[in-house]
Amino acid sequence: PKALGKLAKKHFQKTLTDLIAERIVVEAKRELYLTGKPVKSIAYELGFTEEYHFSRFFKNHAEVSPQQYRKTVGFARQAALN
């Protein structure tokens, strides 16, 4: 684990935790944008046991709640435009 952490820091200038968090946020954004799945379902698919924890995690990393993200750029906005 230490060697992998050092390699990640050297090549990406980020910790493994940061890289994993980025990947989770990217996947969450993709699901929120492309699907109409409930946030709770997306949270469970991404490994969160509570929707609240996922929402807090998402807001900390994306600076907007999952619901707000979906309203402004996601599937719900596309449906409203059509």
Short mmCIF file of N, CA, C and O in Angstrom, two decimals:
data_model
loop_
_atom_site.label_atom_id
_atom_site.label_comp_id
_atom_site.label_asym_id
_atom_site.label_seq_id
_atom_site.Cartn_x
_atom_site.Cartn_y
_atom_site.Cartn_z
N PRO A 1 0.80 -1.22 0.00
CA PRO A 1 0.00 0.00 0.00
C PRO A 1 0.84 1.28 0.00
O PRO A 1 0.51 2.24 -0.68
N LYS A 2 1.95 1.26 0.74
CA LYS A 2 2.80 2.45 0.78
C LYS A 2 3.41 2.75 -0.58
O LYS A 2 3.45 3.89 -1.02
N ALA A 3 3.89 1.70 -1.25
CA ALA A 3 4.52 1.88 -2.56
C ALA A 3 3.51 2.41 -3.57
O ALA A 3 3.82 3.30 -4.36
N LEU A 4 2.31 1.86 -3.54
CA LEU A 4 1.26 2.32 -4.45
C LEU A 4 0.91 3.78 -4.17
O LEU A 4 0.74 4.58 -5.08
N GLY A 5 0.82 4.12 -2.90
CA GLY A 5 0.54 5.50 -2.51
C GLY A 5 1.61 6.46 -3.00
O GLY A 5 1.31 7.55 -3.48
N LYS A 6 2.86 6.04 -2.88
CA LYS A 6 3.96 6.88 -3.33
C LYS A 6 3.94 7.06 -4.85
O LYS A 6 4.18 8.15 -5.36
N LEU A 7 3.63 5.98 -5.57
CA LEU A 7 3.54 6.08 -7.03
C LEU A 7 2.42 7.01 -7.46
O LEU A 7 2.58 7.82 -8.38
N ALA A 8 1.27 6.88 -6.81
CA ALA A 8 0.14 7.76 -7.14
C ALA A 8 0.50 9.21 -6.89
O ALA A 8 0.22 10.08 -7.71
N LYS A 9 1.13 9.47 -5.77
CA LYS A 9 1.51 10.85 -5.42
C LYS A 9 2.53 11.37 -6.43
O LYS A 9 2.46 12.53 -6.86
N LYS A 10 3.47 10.53 -6.82
CA LYS A 10 4.52 10.94 -7.76
C LYS A 10 3.96 11.26 -9.15
O LYS A 10 4.30 12.26 -9.76
N HIS A 11 3.08 10.40 -9.64
CA HIS A 11 2.59 10.54 -11.01
C HIS A 11 1.36 11.44 -11.16
O HIS A 11 1.17 12.05 -12.20
N PHE A 12 0.52 11.48 -10.14
CA PHE A 12 -0.72 12.25 -10.24
C PHE A 12 -0.77 13.45 -9.31
O PHE A 12 -1.72 14.22 -9.34
N GLN A 13 0.22 13.57 -8.42
CA GLN A 13 0.25 14.63 -7.41
C GLN A 13 -1.01 14.62 -6.55
O GLN A 13 -1.49 15.66 -6.11
N LYS A 14 -1.56 13.42 -6.33
CA LYS A 14 -2.76 13.25 -5.52
C LYS A 14 -2.61 11.97 -4.70
O LYS A 14 -1.95 11.03 -5.13
N THR A 15 -3.30 11.93 -3.57
CA THR A 15 -3.30 10.71 -2.78
C THR A 15 -4.25 9.70 -3.40
O THR A 15 -5.10 10.05 -4.23
N LEU A 16 -4.09 8.45 -2.98
CA LEU A 16 -5.01 7.42 -3.47
C LEU A 16 -6.45 7.74 -3.07
O LEU A 16 -7.38 7.53 -3.85
N THR A 17 -6.62 8.27 -1.87
CA THR A 17 -7.95 8.64 -1.41
C THR A 17 -8.57 9.68 -2.34
O THR A 17 -9.75 9.59 -2.70
N ASP A 18 -7.78 10.67 -2.73
CA ASP A 18 -8.27 11.70 -3.65
C ASP A 18 -8.63 11.11 -5.01
O ASP A 18 -9.65 11.48 -5.61
N LEU A 19 -7.80 10.21 -5.52
CA LEU A 19 -8.07 9.59 -6.81
C LEU A 19 -9.36 8.76 -6.77
O LEU A 19 -10.17 8.82 -7.70
N ILE A 20 -9.55 8.02 -5.70
CA ILE A 20 -10.75 7.21 -5.56
C ILE A 20 -11.99 8.10 -5.44
O ILE A 20 -13.01 7.85 -6.08
N ALA A 21 -11.88 9.16 -4.66
CA ALA A 21 -13.00 10.09 -4.49
C ALA A 21 -13.37 10.72 -5.83
O ALA A 21 -14.55 10.83 -6.17
N GLU A 22 -12.37 11.12 -6.62
CA GLU A 22 -12.63 11.70 -7.94
C GLU A 22 -13.39 10.72 -8.82
O GLU A 22 -14.32 11.09 -9.52
N ARG A 23 -12.98 9.47 -8.78
CA ARG A 23 -13.61 8.45 -9.63
C ARG A 23 -15.06 8.22 -9.20
O ARG A 23 -15.95 8.06 -10.04
N ILE A 24 -15.31 8.21 -7.90
CA ILE A 24 -16.68 8.03 -7.40
C ILE A 24 -17.55 9.20 -7.84
O ILE A 24 -18.69 9.01 -8.28
N VAL A 25 -17.03 10.42 -7.76
CA VAL A 25 -17.79 11.60 -8.16
C VAL A 25 -18.08 11.57 -9.66
O VAL A 25 -19.20 11.88 -10.09
N VAL A 26 -17.11 11.18 -10.45
CA VAL A 26 -17.32 11.09 -11.90
C VAL A 26 -18.42 10.08 -12.21
O VAL A 26 -19.32 10.36 -13.02
N GLU A 27 -18.39 8.93 -11.56
CA GLU A 27 -19.42 7.92 -11.79
C GLU A 27 -20.78 8.40 -11.31
O GLU A 27 -21.80 8.19 -11.97
N ALA A 28 -20.81 9.07 -10.16
CA ALA A 28 -22.07 9.60 -9.64
C ALA A 28 -22.65 10.64 -10.61
O ALA A 28 -23.85 10.62 -10.89
N LYS A 29 -21.82 11.53 -11.10
CA LYS A 29 -22.28 12.54 -12.06
C LYS A 29 -22.84 11.88 -13.31
O LYS A 29 -23.86 12.29 -13.84
N ARG A 30 -22.16 10.84 -13.78
CA ARG A 30 -22.62 10.13 -14.97
C ARG A 30 -24.00 9.52 -14.73
O ARG A 30 -24.90 9.66 -15.56
N GLU A 31 -24.16 8.88 -13.59
CA GLU A 31 -25.46 8.26 -13.26
C GLU A 31 -26.55 9.33 -13.10
O GLU A 31 -27.66 9.14 -13.57
N LEU A 32 -26.22 10.42 -12.43
CA LEU A 32 -27.20 11.48 -12.24
C LEU A 32 -27.58 12.13 -13.56
O LEU A 32 -28.73 12.51 -13.78
N TYR A 33 -26.63 12.27 -14.46
CA TYR A 33 -26.85 12.93 -15.74
C TYR A 33 -27.63 12.04 -16.72
O TYR A 33 -28.54 12.51 -17.39
N LEU A 34 -27.25 10.77 -16.77
CA LEU A 34 -27.79 9.90 -17.81
C LEU A 34 -28.99 9.07 -17.42
O LEU A 34 -29.66 8.50 -18.30
N THR A 35 -29.27 8.95 -16.14
CA THR A 35 -30.36 8.07 -15.73
C THR A 35 -31.36 8.83 -14.86
O THR A 35 -31.08 9.91 -14.35
N GLY A 36 -32.48 8.23 -14.68
CA GLY A 36 -33.49 8.78 -13.78
C GLY A 36 -33.54 8.01 -12.47
O GLY A 36 -34.51 8.12 -11.73
N LYS A 37 -32.50 7.23 -12.19
CA LYS A 37 -32.45 6.44 -10.96
C LYS A 37 -32.55 7.35 -9.75
O LYS A 37 -32.00 8.46 -9.75
N PRO A 38 -33.20 6.87 -8.70
CA PRO A 38 -33.22 7.66 -7.45
C PRO A 38 -31.80 7.80 -6.89
O PRO A 38 -30.96 6.92 -7.06
N VAL A 39 -31.55 8.90 -6.21
CA VAL A 39 -30.24 9.16 -5.61
C VAL A 39 -29.88 8.02 -4.65
O VAL A 39 -28.73 7.59 -4.59
N LYS A 40 -30.86 7.53 -3.93
CA LYS A 40 -30.62 6.45 -2.97
C LYS A 40 -30.06 5.21 -3.68
O LYS A 40 -29.12 4.58 -3.20
N SER A 41 -30.60 4.89 -4.83
CA SER A 41 -30.14 3.74 -5.61
C SER A 41 -28.70 3.95 -6.10
O SER A 41 -27.87 3.03 -6.03
N ILE A 42 -28.41 5.13 -6.57
CA ILE A 42 -27.05 5.45 -7.03
C ILE A 42 -26.08 5.35 -5.86
O ILE A 42 -24.98 4.81 -5.99
N ALA A 43 -26.48 5.85 -4.71
CA ALA A 43 -25.63 5.80 -3.52
C ALA A 43 -25.27 4.35 -3.19
O ALA A 43 -24.09 4.04 -2.96
N TYR A 44 -26.25 3.47 -3.17
CA TYR A 44 -26.00 2.07 -2.85
C TYR A 44 -25.10 1.41 -3.89
O TYR A 44 -24.21 0.64 -3.56
N GLU A 45 -25.31 1.73 -5.16
CA GLU A 45 -24.48 1.16 -6.23
C GLU A 45 -23.02 1.58 -6.09
O GLU A 45 -22.12 0.85 -6.49
N LEU A 46 -22.80 2.76 -5.55
CA LEU A 46 -21.43 3.26 -5.38
C LEU A 46 -20.82 2.90 -4.03
O LEU A 46 -19.73 3.36 -3.71
N GLY A 47 -21.52 2.09 -3.26
CA GLY A 47 -20.95 1.57 -2.03
C GLY A 47 -21.30 2.32 -0.76
O GLY A 47 -20.73 2.04 0.29
N PHE A 48 -22.20 3.26 -0.83
CA PHE A 48 -22.62 3.99 0.36
C PHE A 48 -23.80 3.27 1.00
O PHE A 48 -24.70 2.82 0.31
N THR A 49 -23.79 3.18 2.33
CA THR A 49 -24.88 2.49 3.02
C THR A 49 -26.04 3.43 3.32
O THR A 49 -27.15 2.97 3.56
N GLU A 50 -25.78 4.71 3.32
CA GLU A 50 -26.80 5.71 3.60
C GLU A 50 -26.82 6.78 2.52
O GLU A 50 -25.75 7.27 2.11
N GLU A 51 -27.99 7.15 2.07
CA GLU A 51 -28.11 8.22 1.07
C GLU A 51 -27.52 9.52 1.60
O GLU A 51 -26.89 10.28 0.86
N TYR A 52 -27.72 9.78 2.89
CA TYR A 52 -27.20 11.00 3.51
C TYR A 52 -25.68 11.09 3.37
O TYR A 52 -25.15 12.14 3.03
N HIS A 53 -24.97 9.98 3.61
CA HIS A 53 -23.51 9.99 3.51
C HIS A 53 -23.07 10.27 2.07
O HIS A 53 -22.12 11.01 1.82
N PHE A 54 -23.77 9.66 1.12
CA PHE A 54 -23.45 9.91 -0.28
C PHE A 54 -23.70 11.37 -0.65
O PHE A 54 -22.86 12.00 -1.29
N SER A 55 -24.83 11.90 -0.22
CA SER A 55 -25.16 13.30 -0.55
C SER A 55 -24.13 14.25 0.03
O SER A 55 -23.70 15.20 -0.63
N ARG A 56 -23.72 14.00 1.26
CA ARG A 56 -22.71 14.84 1.91
C ARG A 56 -21.37 14.72 1.17
O ARG A 56 -20.70 15.72 0.90
N PHE A 57 -20.97 13.48 0.84
CA PHE A 57 -19.73 13.24 0.09
C PHE A 57 -19.77 13.97 -1.26
O PHE A 57 -18.83 14.65 -1.64
N PHE A 58 -20.87 13.81 -1.98
CA PHE A 58 -21.01 14.43 -3.29
C PHE A 58 -20.93 15.95 -3.20
O PHE A 58 -20.22 16.59 -3.96
N LYS A 59 -21.63 16.51 -2.23
CA LYS A 59 -21.64 17.97 -2.07
C LYS A 59 -20.26 18.49 -1.71
O LYS A 59 -19.84 19.55 -2.20
N ASN A 60 -19.53 17.76 -0.90
CA ASN A 60 -18.17 18.18 -0.53
C ASN A 60 -17.22 18.18 -1.73
O ASN A 60 -16.33 19.01 -1.81
N HIS A 61 -17.43 17.25 -2.64
CA HIS A 61 -16.53 17.13 -3.78
C HIS A 61 -17.01 17.86 -5.04
O HIS A 61 -16.20 18.29 -5.85
N ALA A 62 -18.30 17.98 -5.21
CA ALA A 62 -18.84 18.61 -6.41
C ALA A 62 -19.40 20.01 -6.14
O ALA A 62 -19.80 20.71 -7.06
N GLU A 63 -19.44 20.40 -4.87
CA GLU A 63 -19.91 21.71 -4.44
C GLU A 63 -21.38 21.98 -4.73
O GLU A 63 -21.81 23.13 -4.76
N VAL A 64 -22.12 20.92 -4.97
CA VAL A 64 -23.57 21.02 -5.19
C VAL A 64 -24.17 19.67 -4.79
O VAL A 64 -23.51 18.64 -4.90
N SER A 65 -25.39 19.68 -4.32
CA SER A 65 -26.02 18.42 -3.91
C SER A 65 -26.34 17.58 -5.15
O SER A 65 -26.48 18.11 -6.26
N PRO A 66 -26.49 16.27 -4.98
CA PRO A 66 -26.85 15.42 -6.12
C PRO A 66 -28.17 15.86 -6.77
O PRO A 66 -28.29 15.87 -8.00
N GLN A 67 -29.14 16.23 -5.94
CA GLN A 67 -30.43 16.66 -6.47
C GLN A 67 -30.28 17.95 -7.29
O GLN A 67 -30.87 18.07 -8.36
N GLN A 68 -29.50 18.88 -6.79
CA GLN A 68 -29.28 20.13 -7.51
C GLN A 68 -28.49 19.90 -8.79
O GLN A 68 -28.78 20.49 -9.82
N TYR A 69 -27.51 19.00 -8.73
CA TYR A 69 -26.74 18.66 -9.93
C TYR A 69 -27.67 18.11 -11.01
O TYR A 69 -27.62 18.52 -12.16
N ARG A 70 -28.53 17.21 -10.60
CA ARG A 70 -29.46 16.60 -11.57
C ARG A 70 -30.39 17.65 -12.15
O ARG A 70 -30.69 17.65 -13.35
N LYS A 71 -30.87 18.57 -11.32
CA LYS A 71 -31.79 19.62 -11.80
C LYS A 71 -31.13 20.56 -12.79
O LYS A 71 -31.75 21.00 -13.75
N THR A 72 -29.86 20.87 -12.57
CA THR A 72 -29.20 21.88 -13.40
C THR A 72 -28.53 21.31 -14.64
O THR A 72 -28.49 21.99 -15.67
N VAL A 73 -28.02 20.08 -14.58
CA VAL A 73 -27.33 19.54 -15.76
C VAL A 73 -27.76 18.14 -16.13
O VAL A 73 -27.36 17.63 -17.16
N GLY A 74 -28.56 17.52 -15.32
CA GLY A 74 -28.84 16.11 -15.51
C GLY A 74 -30.07 15.77 -16.31
O GLY A 74 -30.66 16.59 -17.02
N PHE A 75 -30.47 14.55 -16.15
CA PHE A 75 -31.59 13.94 -16.87
C PHE A 75 -32.87 14.74 -16.68
O PHE A 75 -33.62 14.96 -17.63
N ALA A 76 -33.13 15.20 -15.48
CA ALA A 76 -34.36 15.96 -15.19
C ALA A 76 -34.41 17.24 -16.02
O ALA A 76 -35.47 17.63 -16.52
N ARG A 77 -33.28 17.90 -16.18
CA ARG A 77 -33.24 19.13 -16.98
C ARG A 77 -33.54 18.81 -18.44
O ARG A 77 -34.29 19.52 -19.10
N GLN A 78 -32.97 17.75 -18.95
CA GLN A 78 -33.20 17.36 -20.34
C GLN A 78 -34.67 17.04 -20.57
O GLN A 78 -35.25 17.43 -21.58
N ALA A 79 -35.28 16.35 -19.62
CA ALA A 79 -36.70 16.00 -19.76
C ALA A 79 -37.56 17.25 -19.71
O ALA A 79 -38.56 17.36 -20.43
N ALA A 80 -37.19 18.21 -18.89
CA ALA A 80 -37.95 19.45 -18.77
C ALA A 80 -37.86 20.30 -20.05
O ALA A 80 -38.79 21.00 -20.40
N LEU A 81 -36.73 20.21 -20.71
CA LEU A 81 -36.52 20.99 -21.94
C LEU A 81 -37.33 20.42 -23.11
O LEU A 81 -37.65 21.14 -24.04
N ASN A 82 -37.59 19.14 -23.07
CA ASN A 82 -38.30 18.50 -24.19
C ASN A 82 -39.78 18.59 -24.08
O ASN A 82 -40.53 18.94 -23.48
#
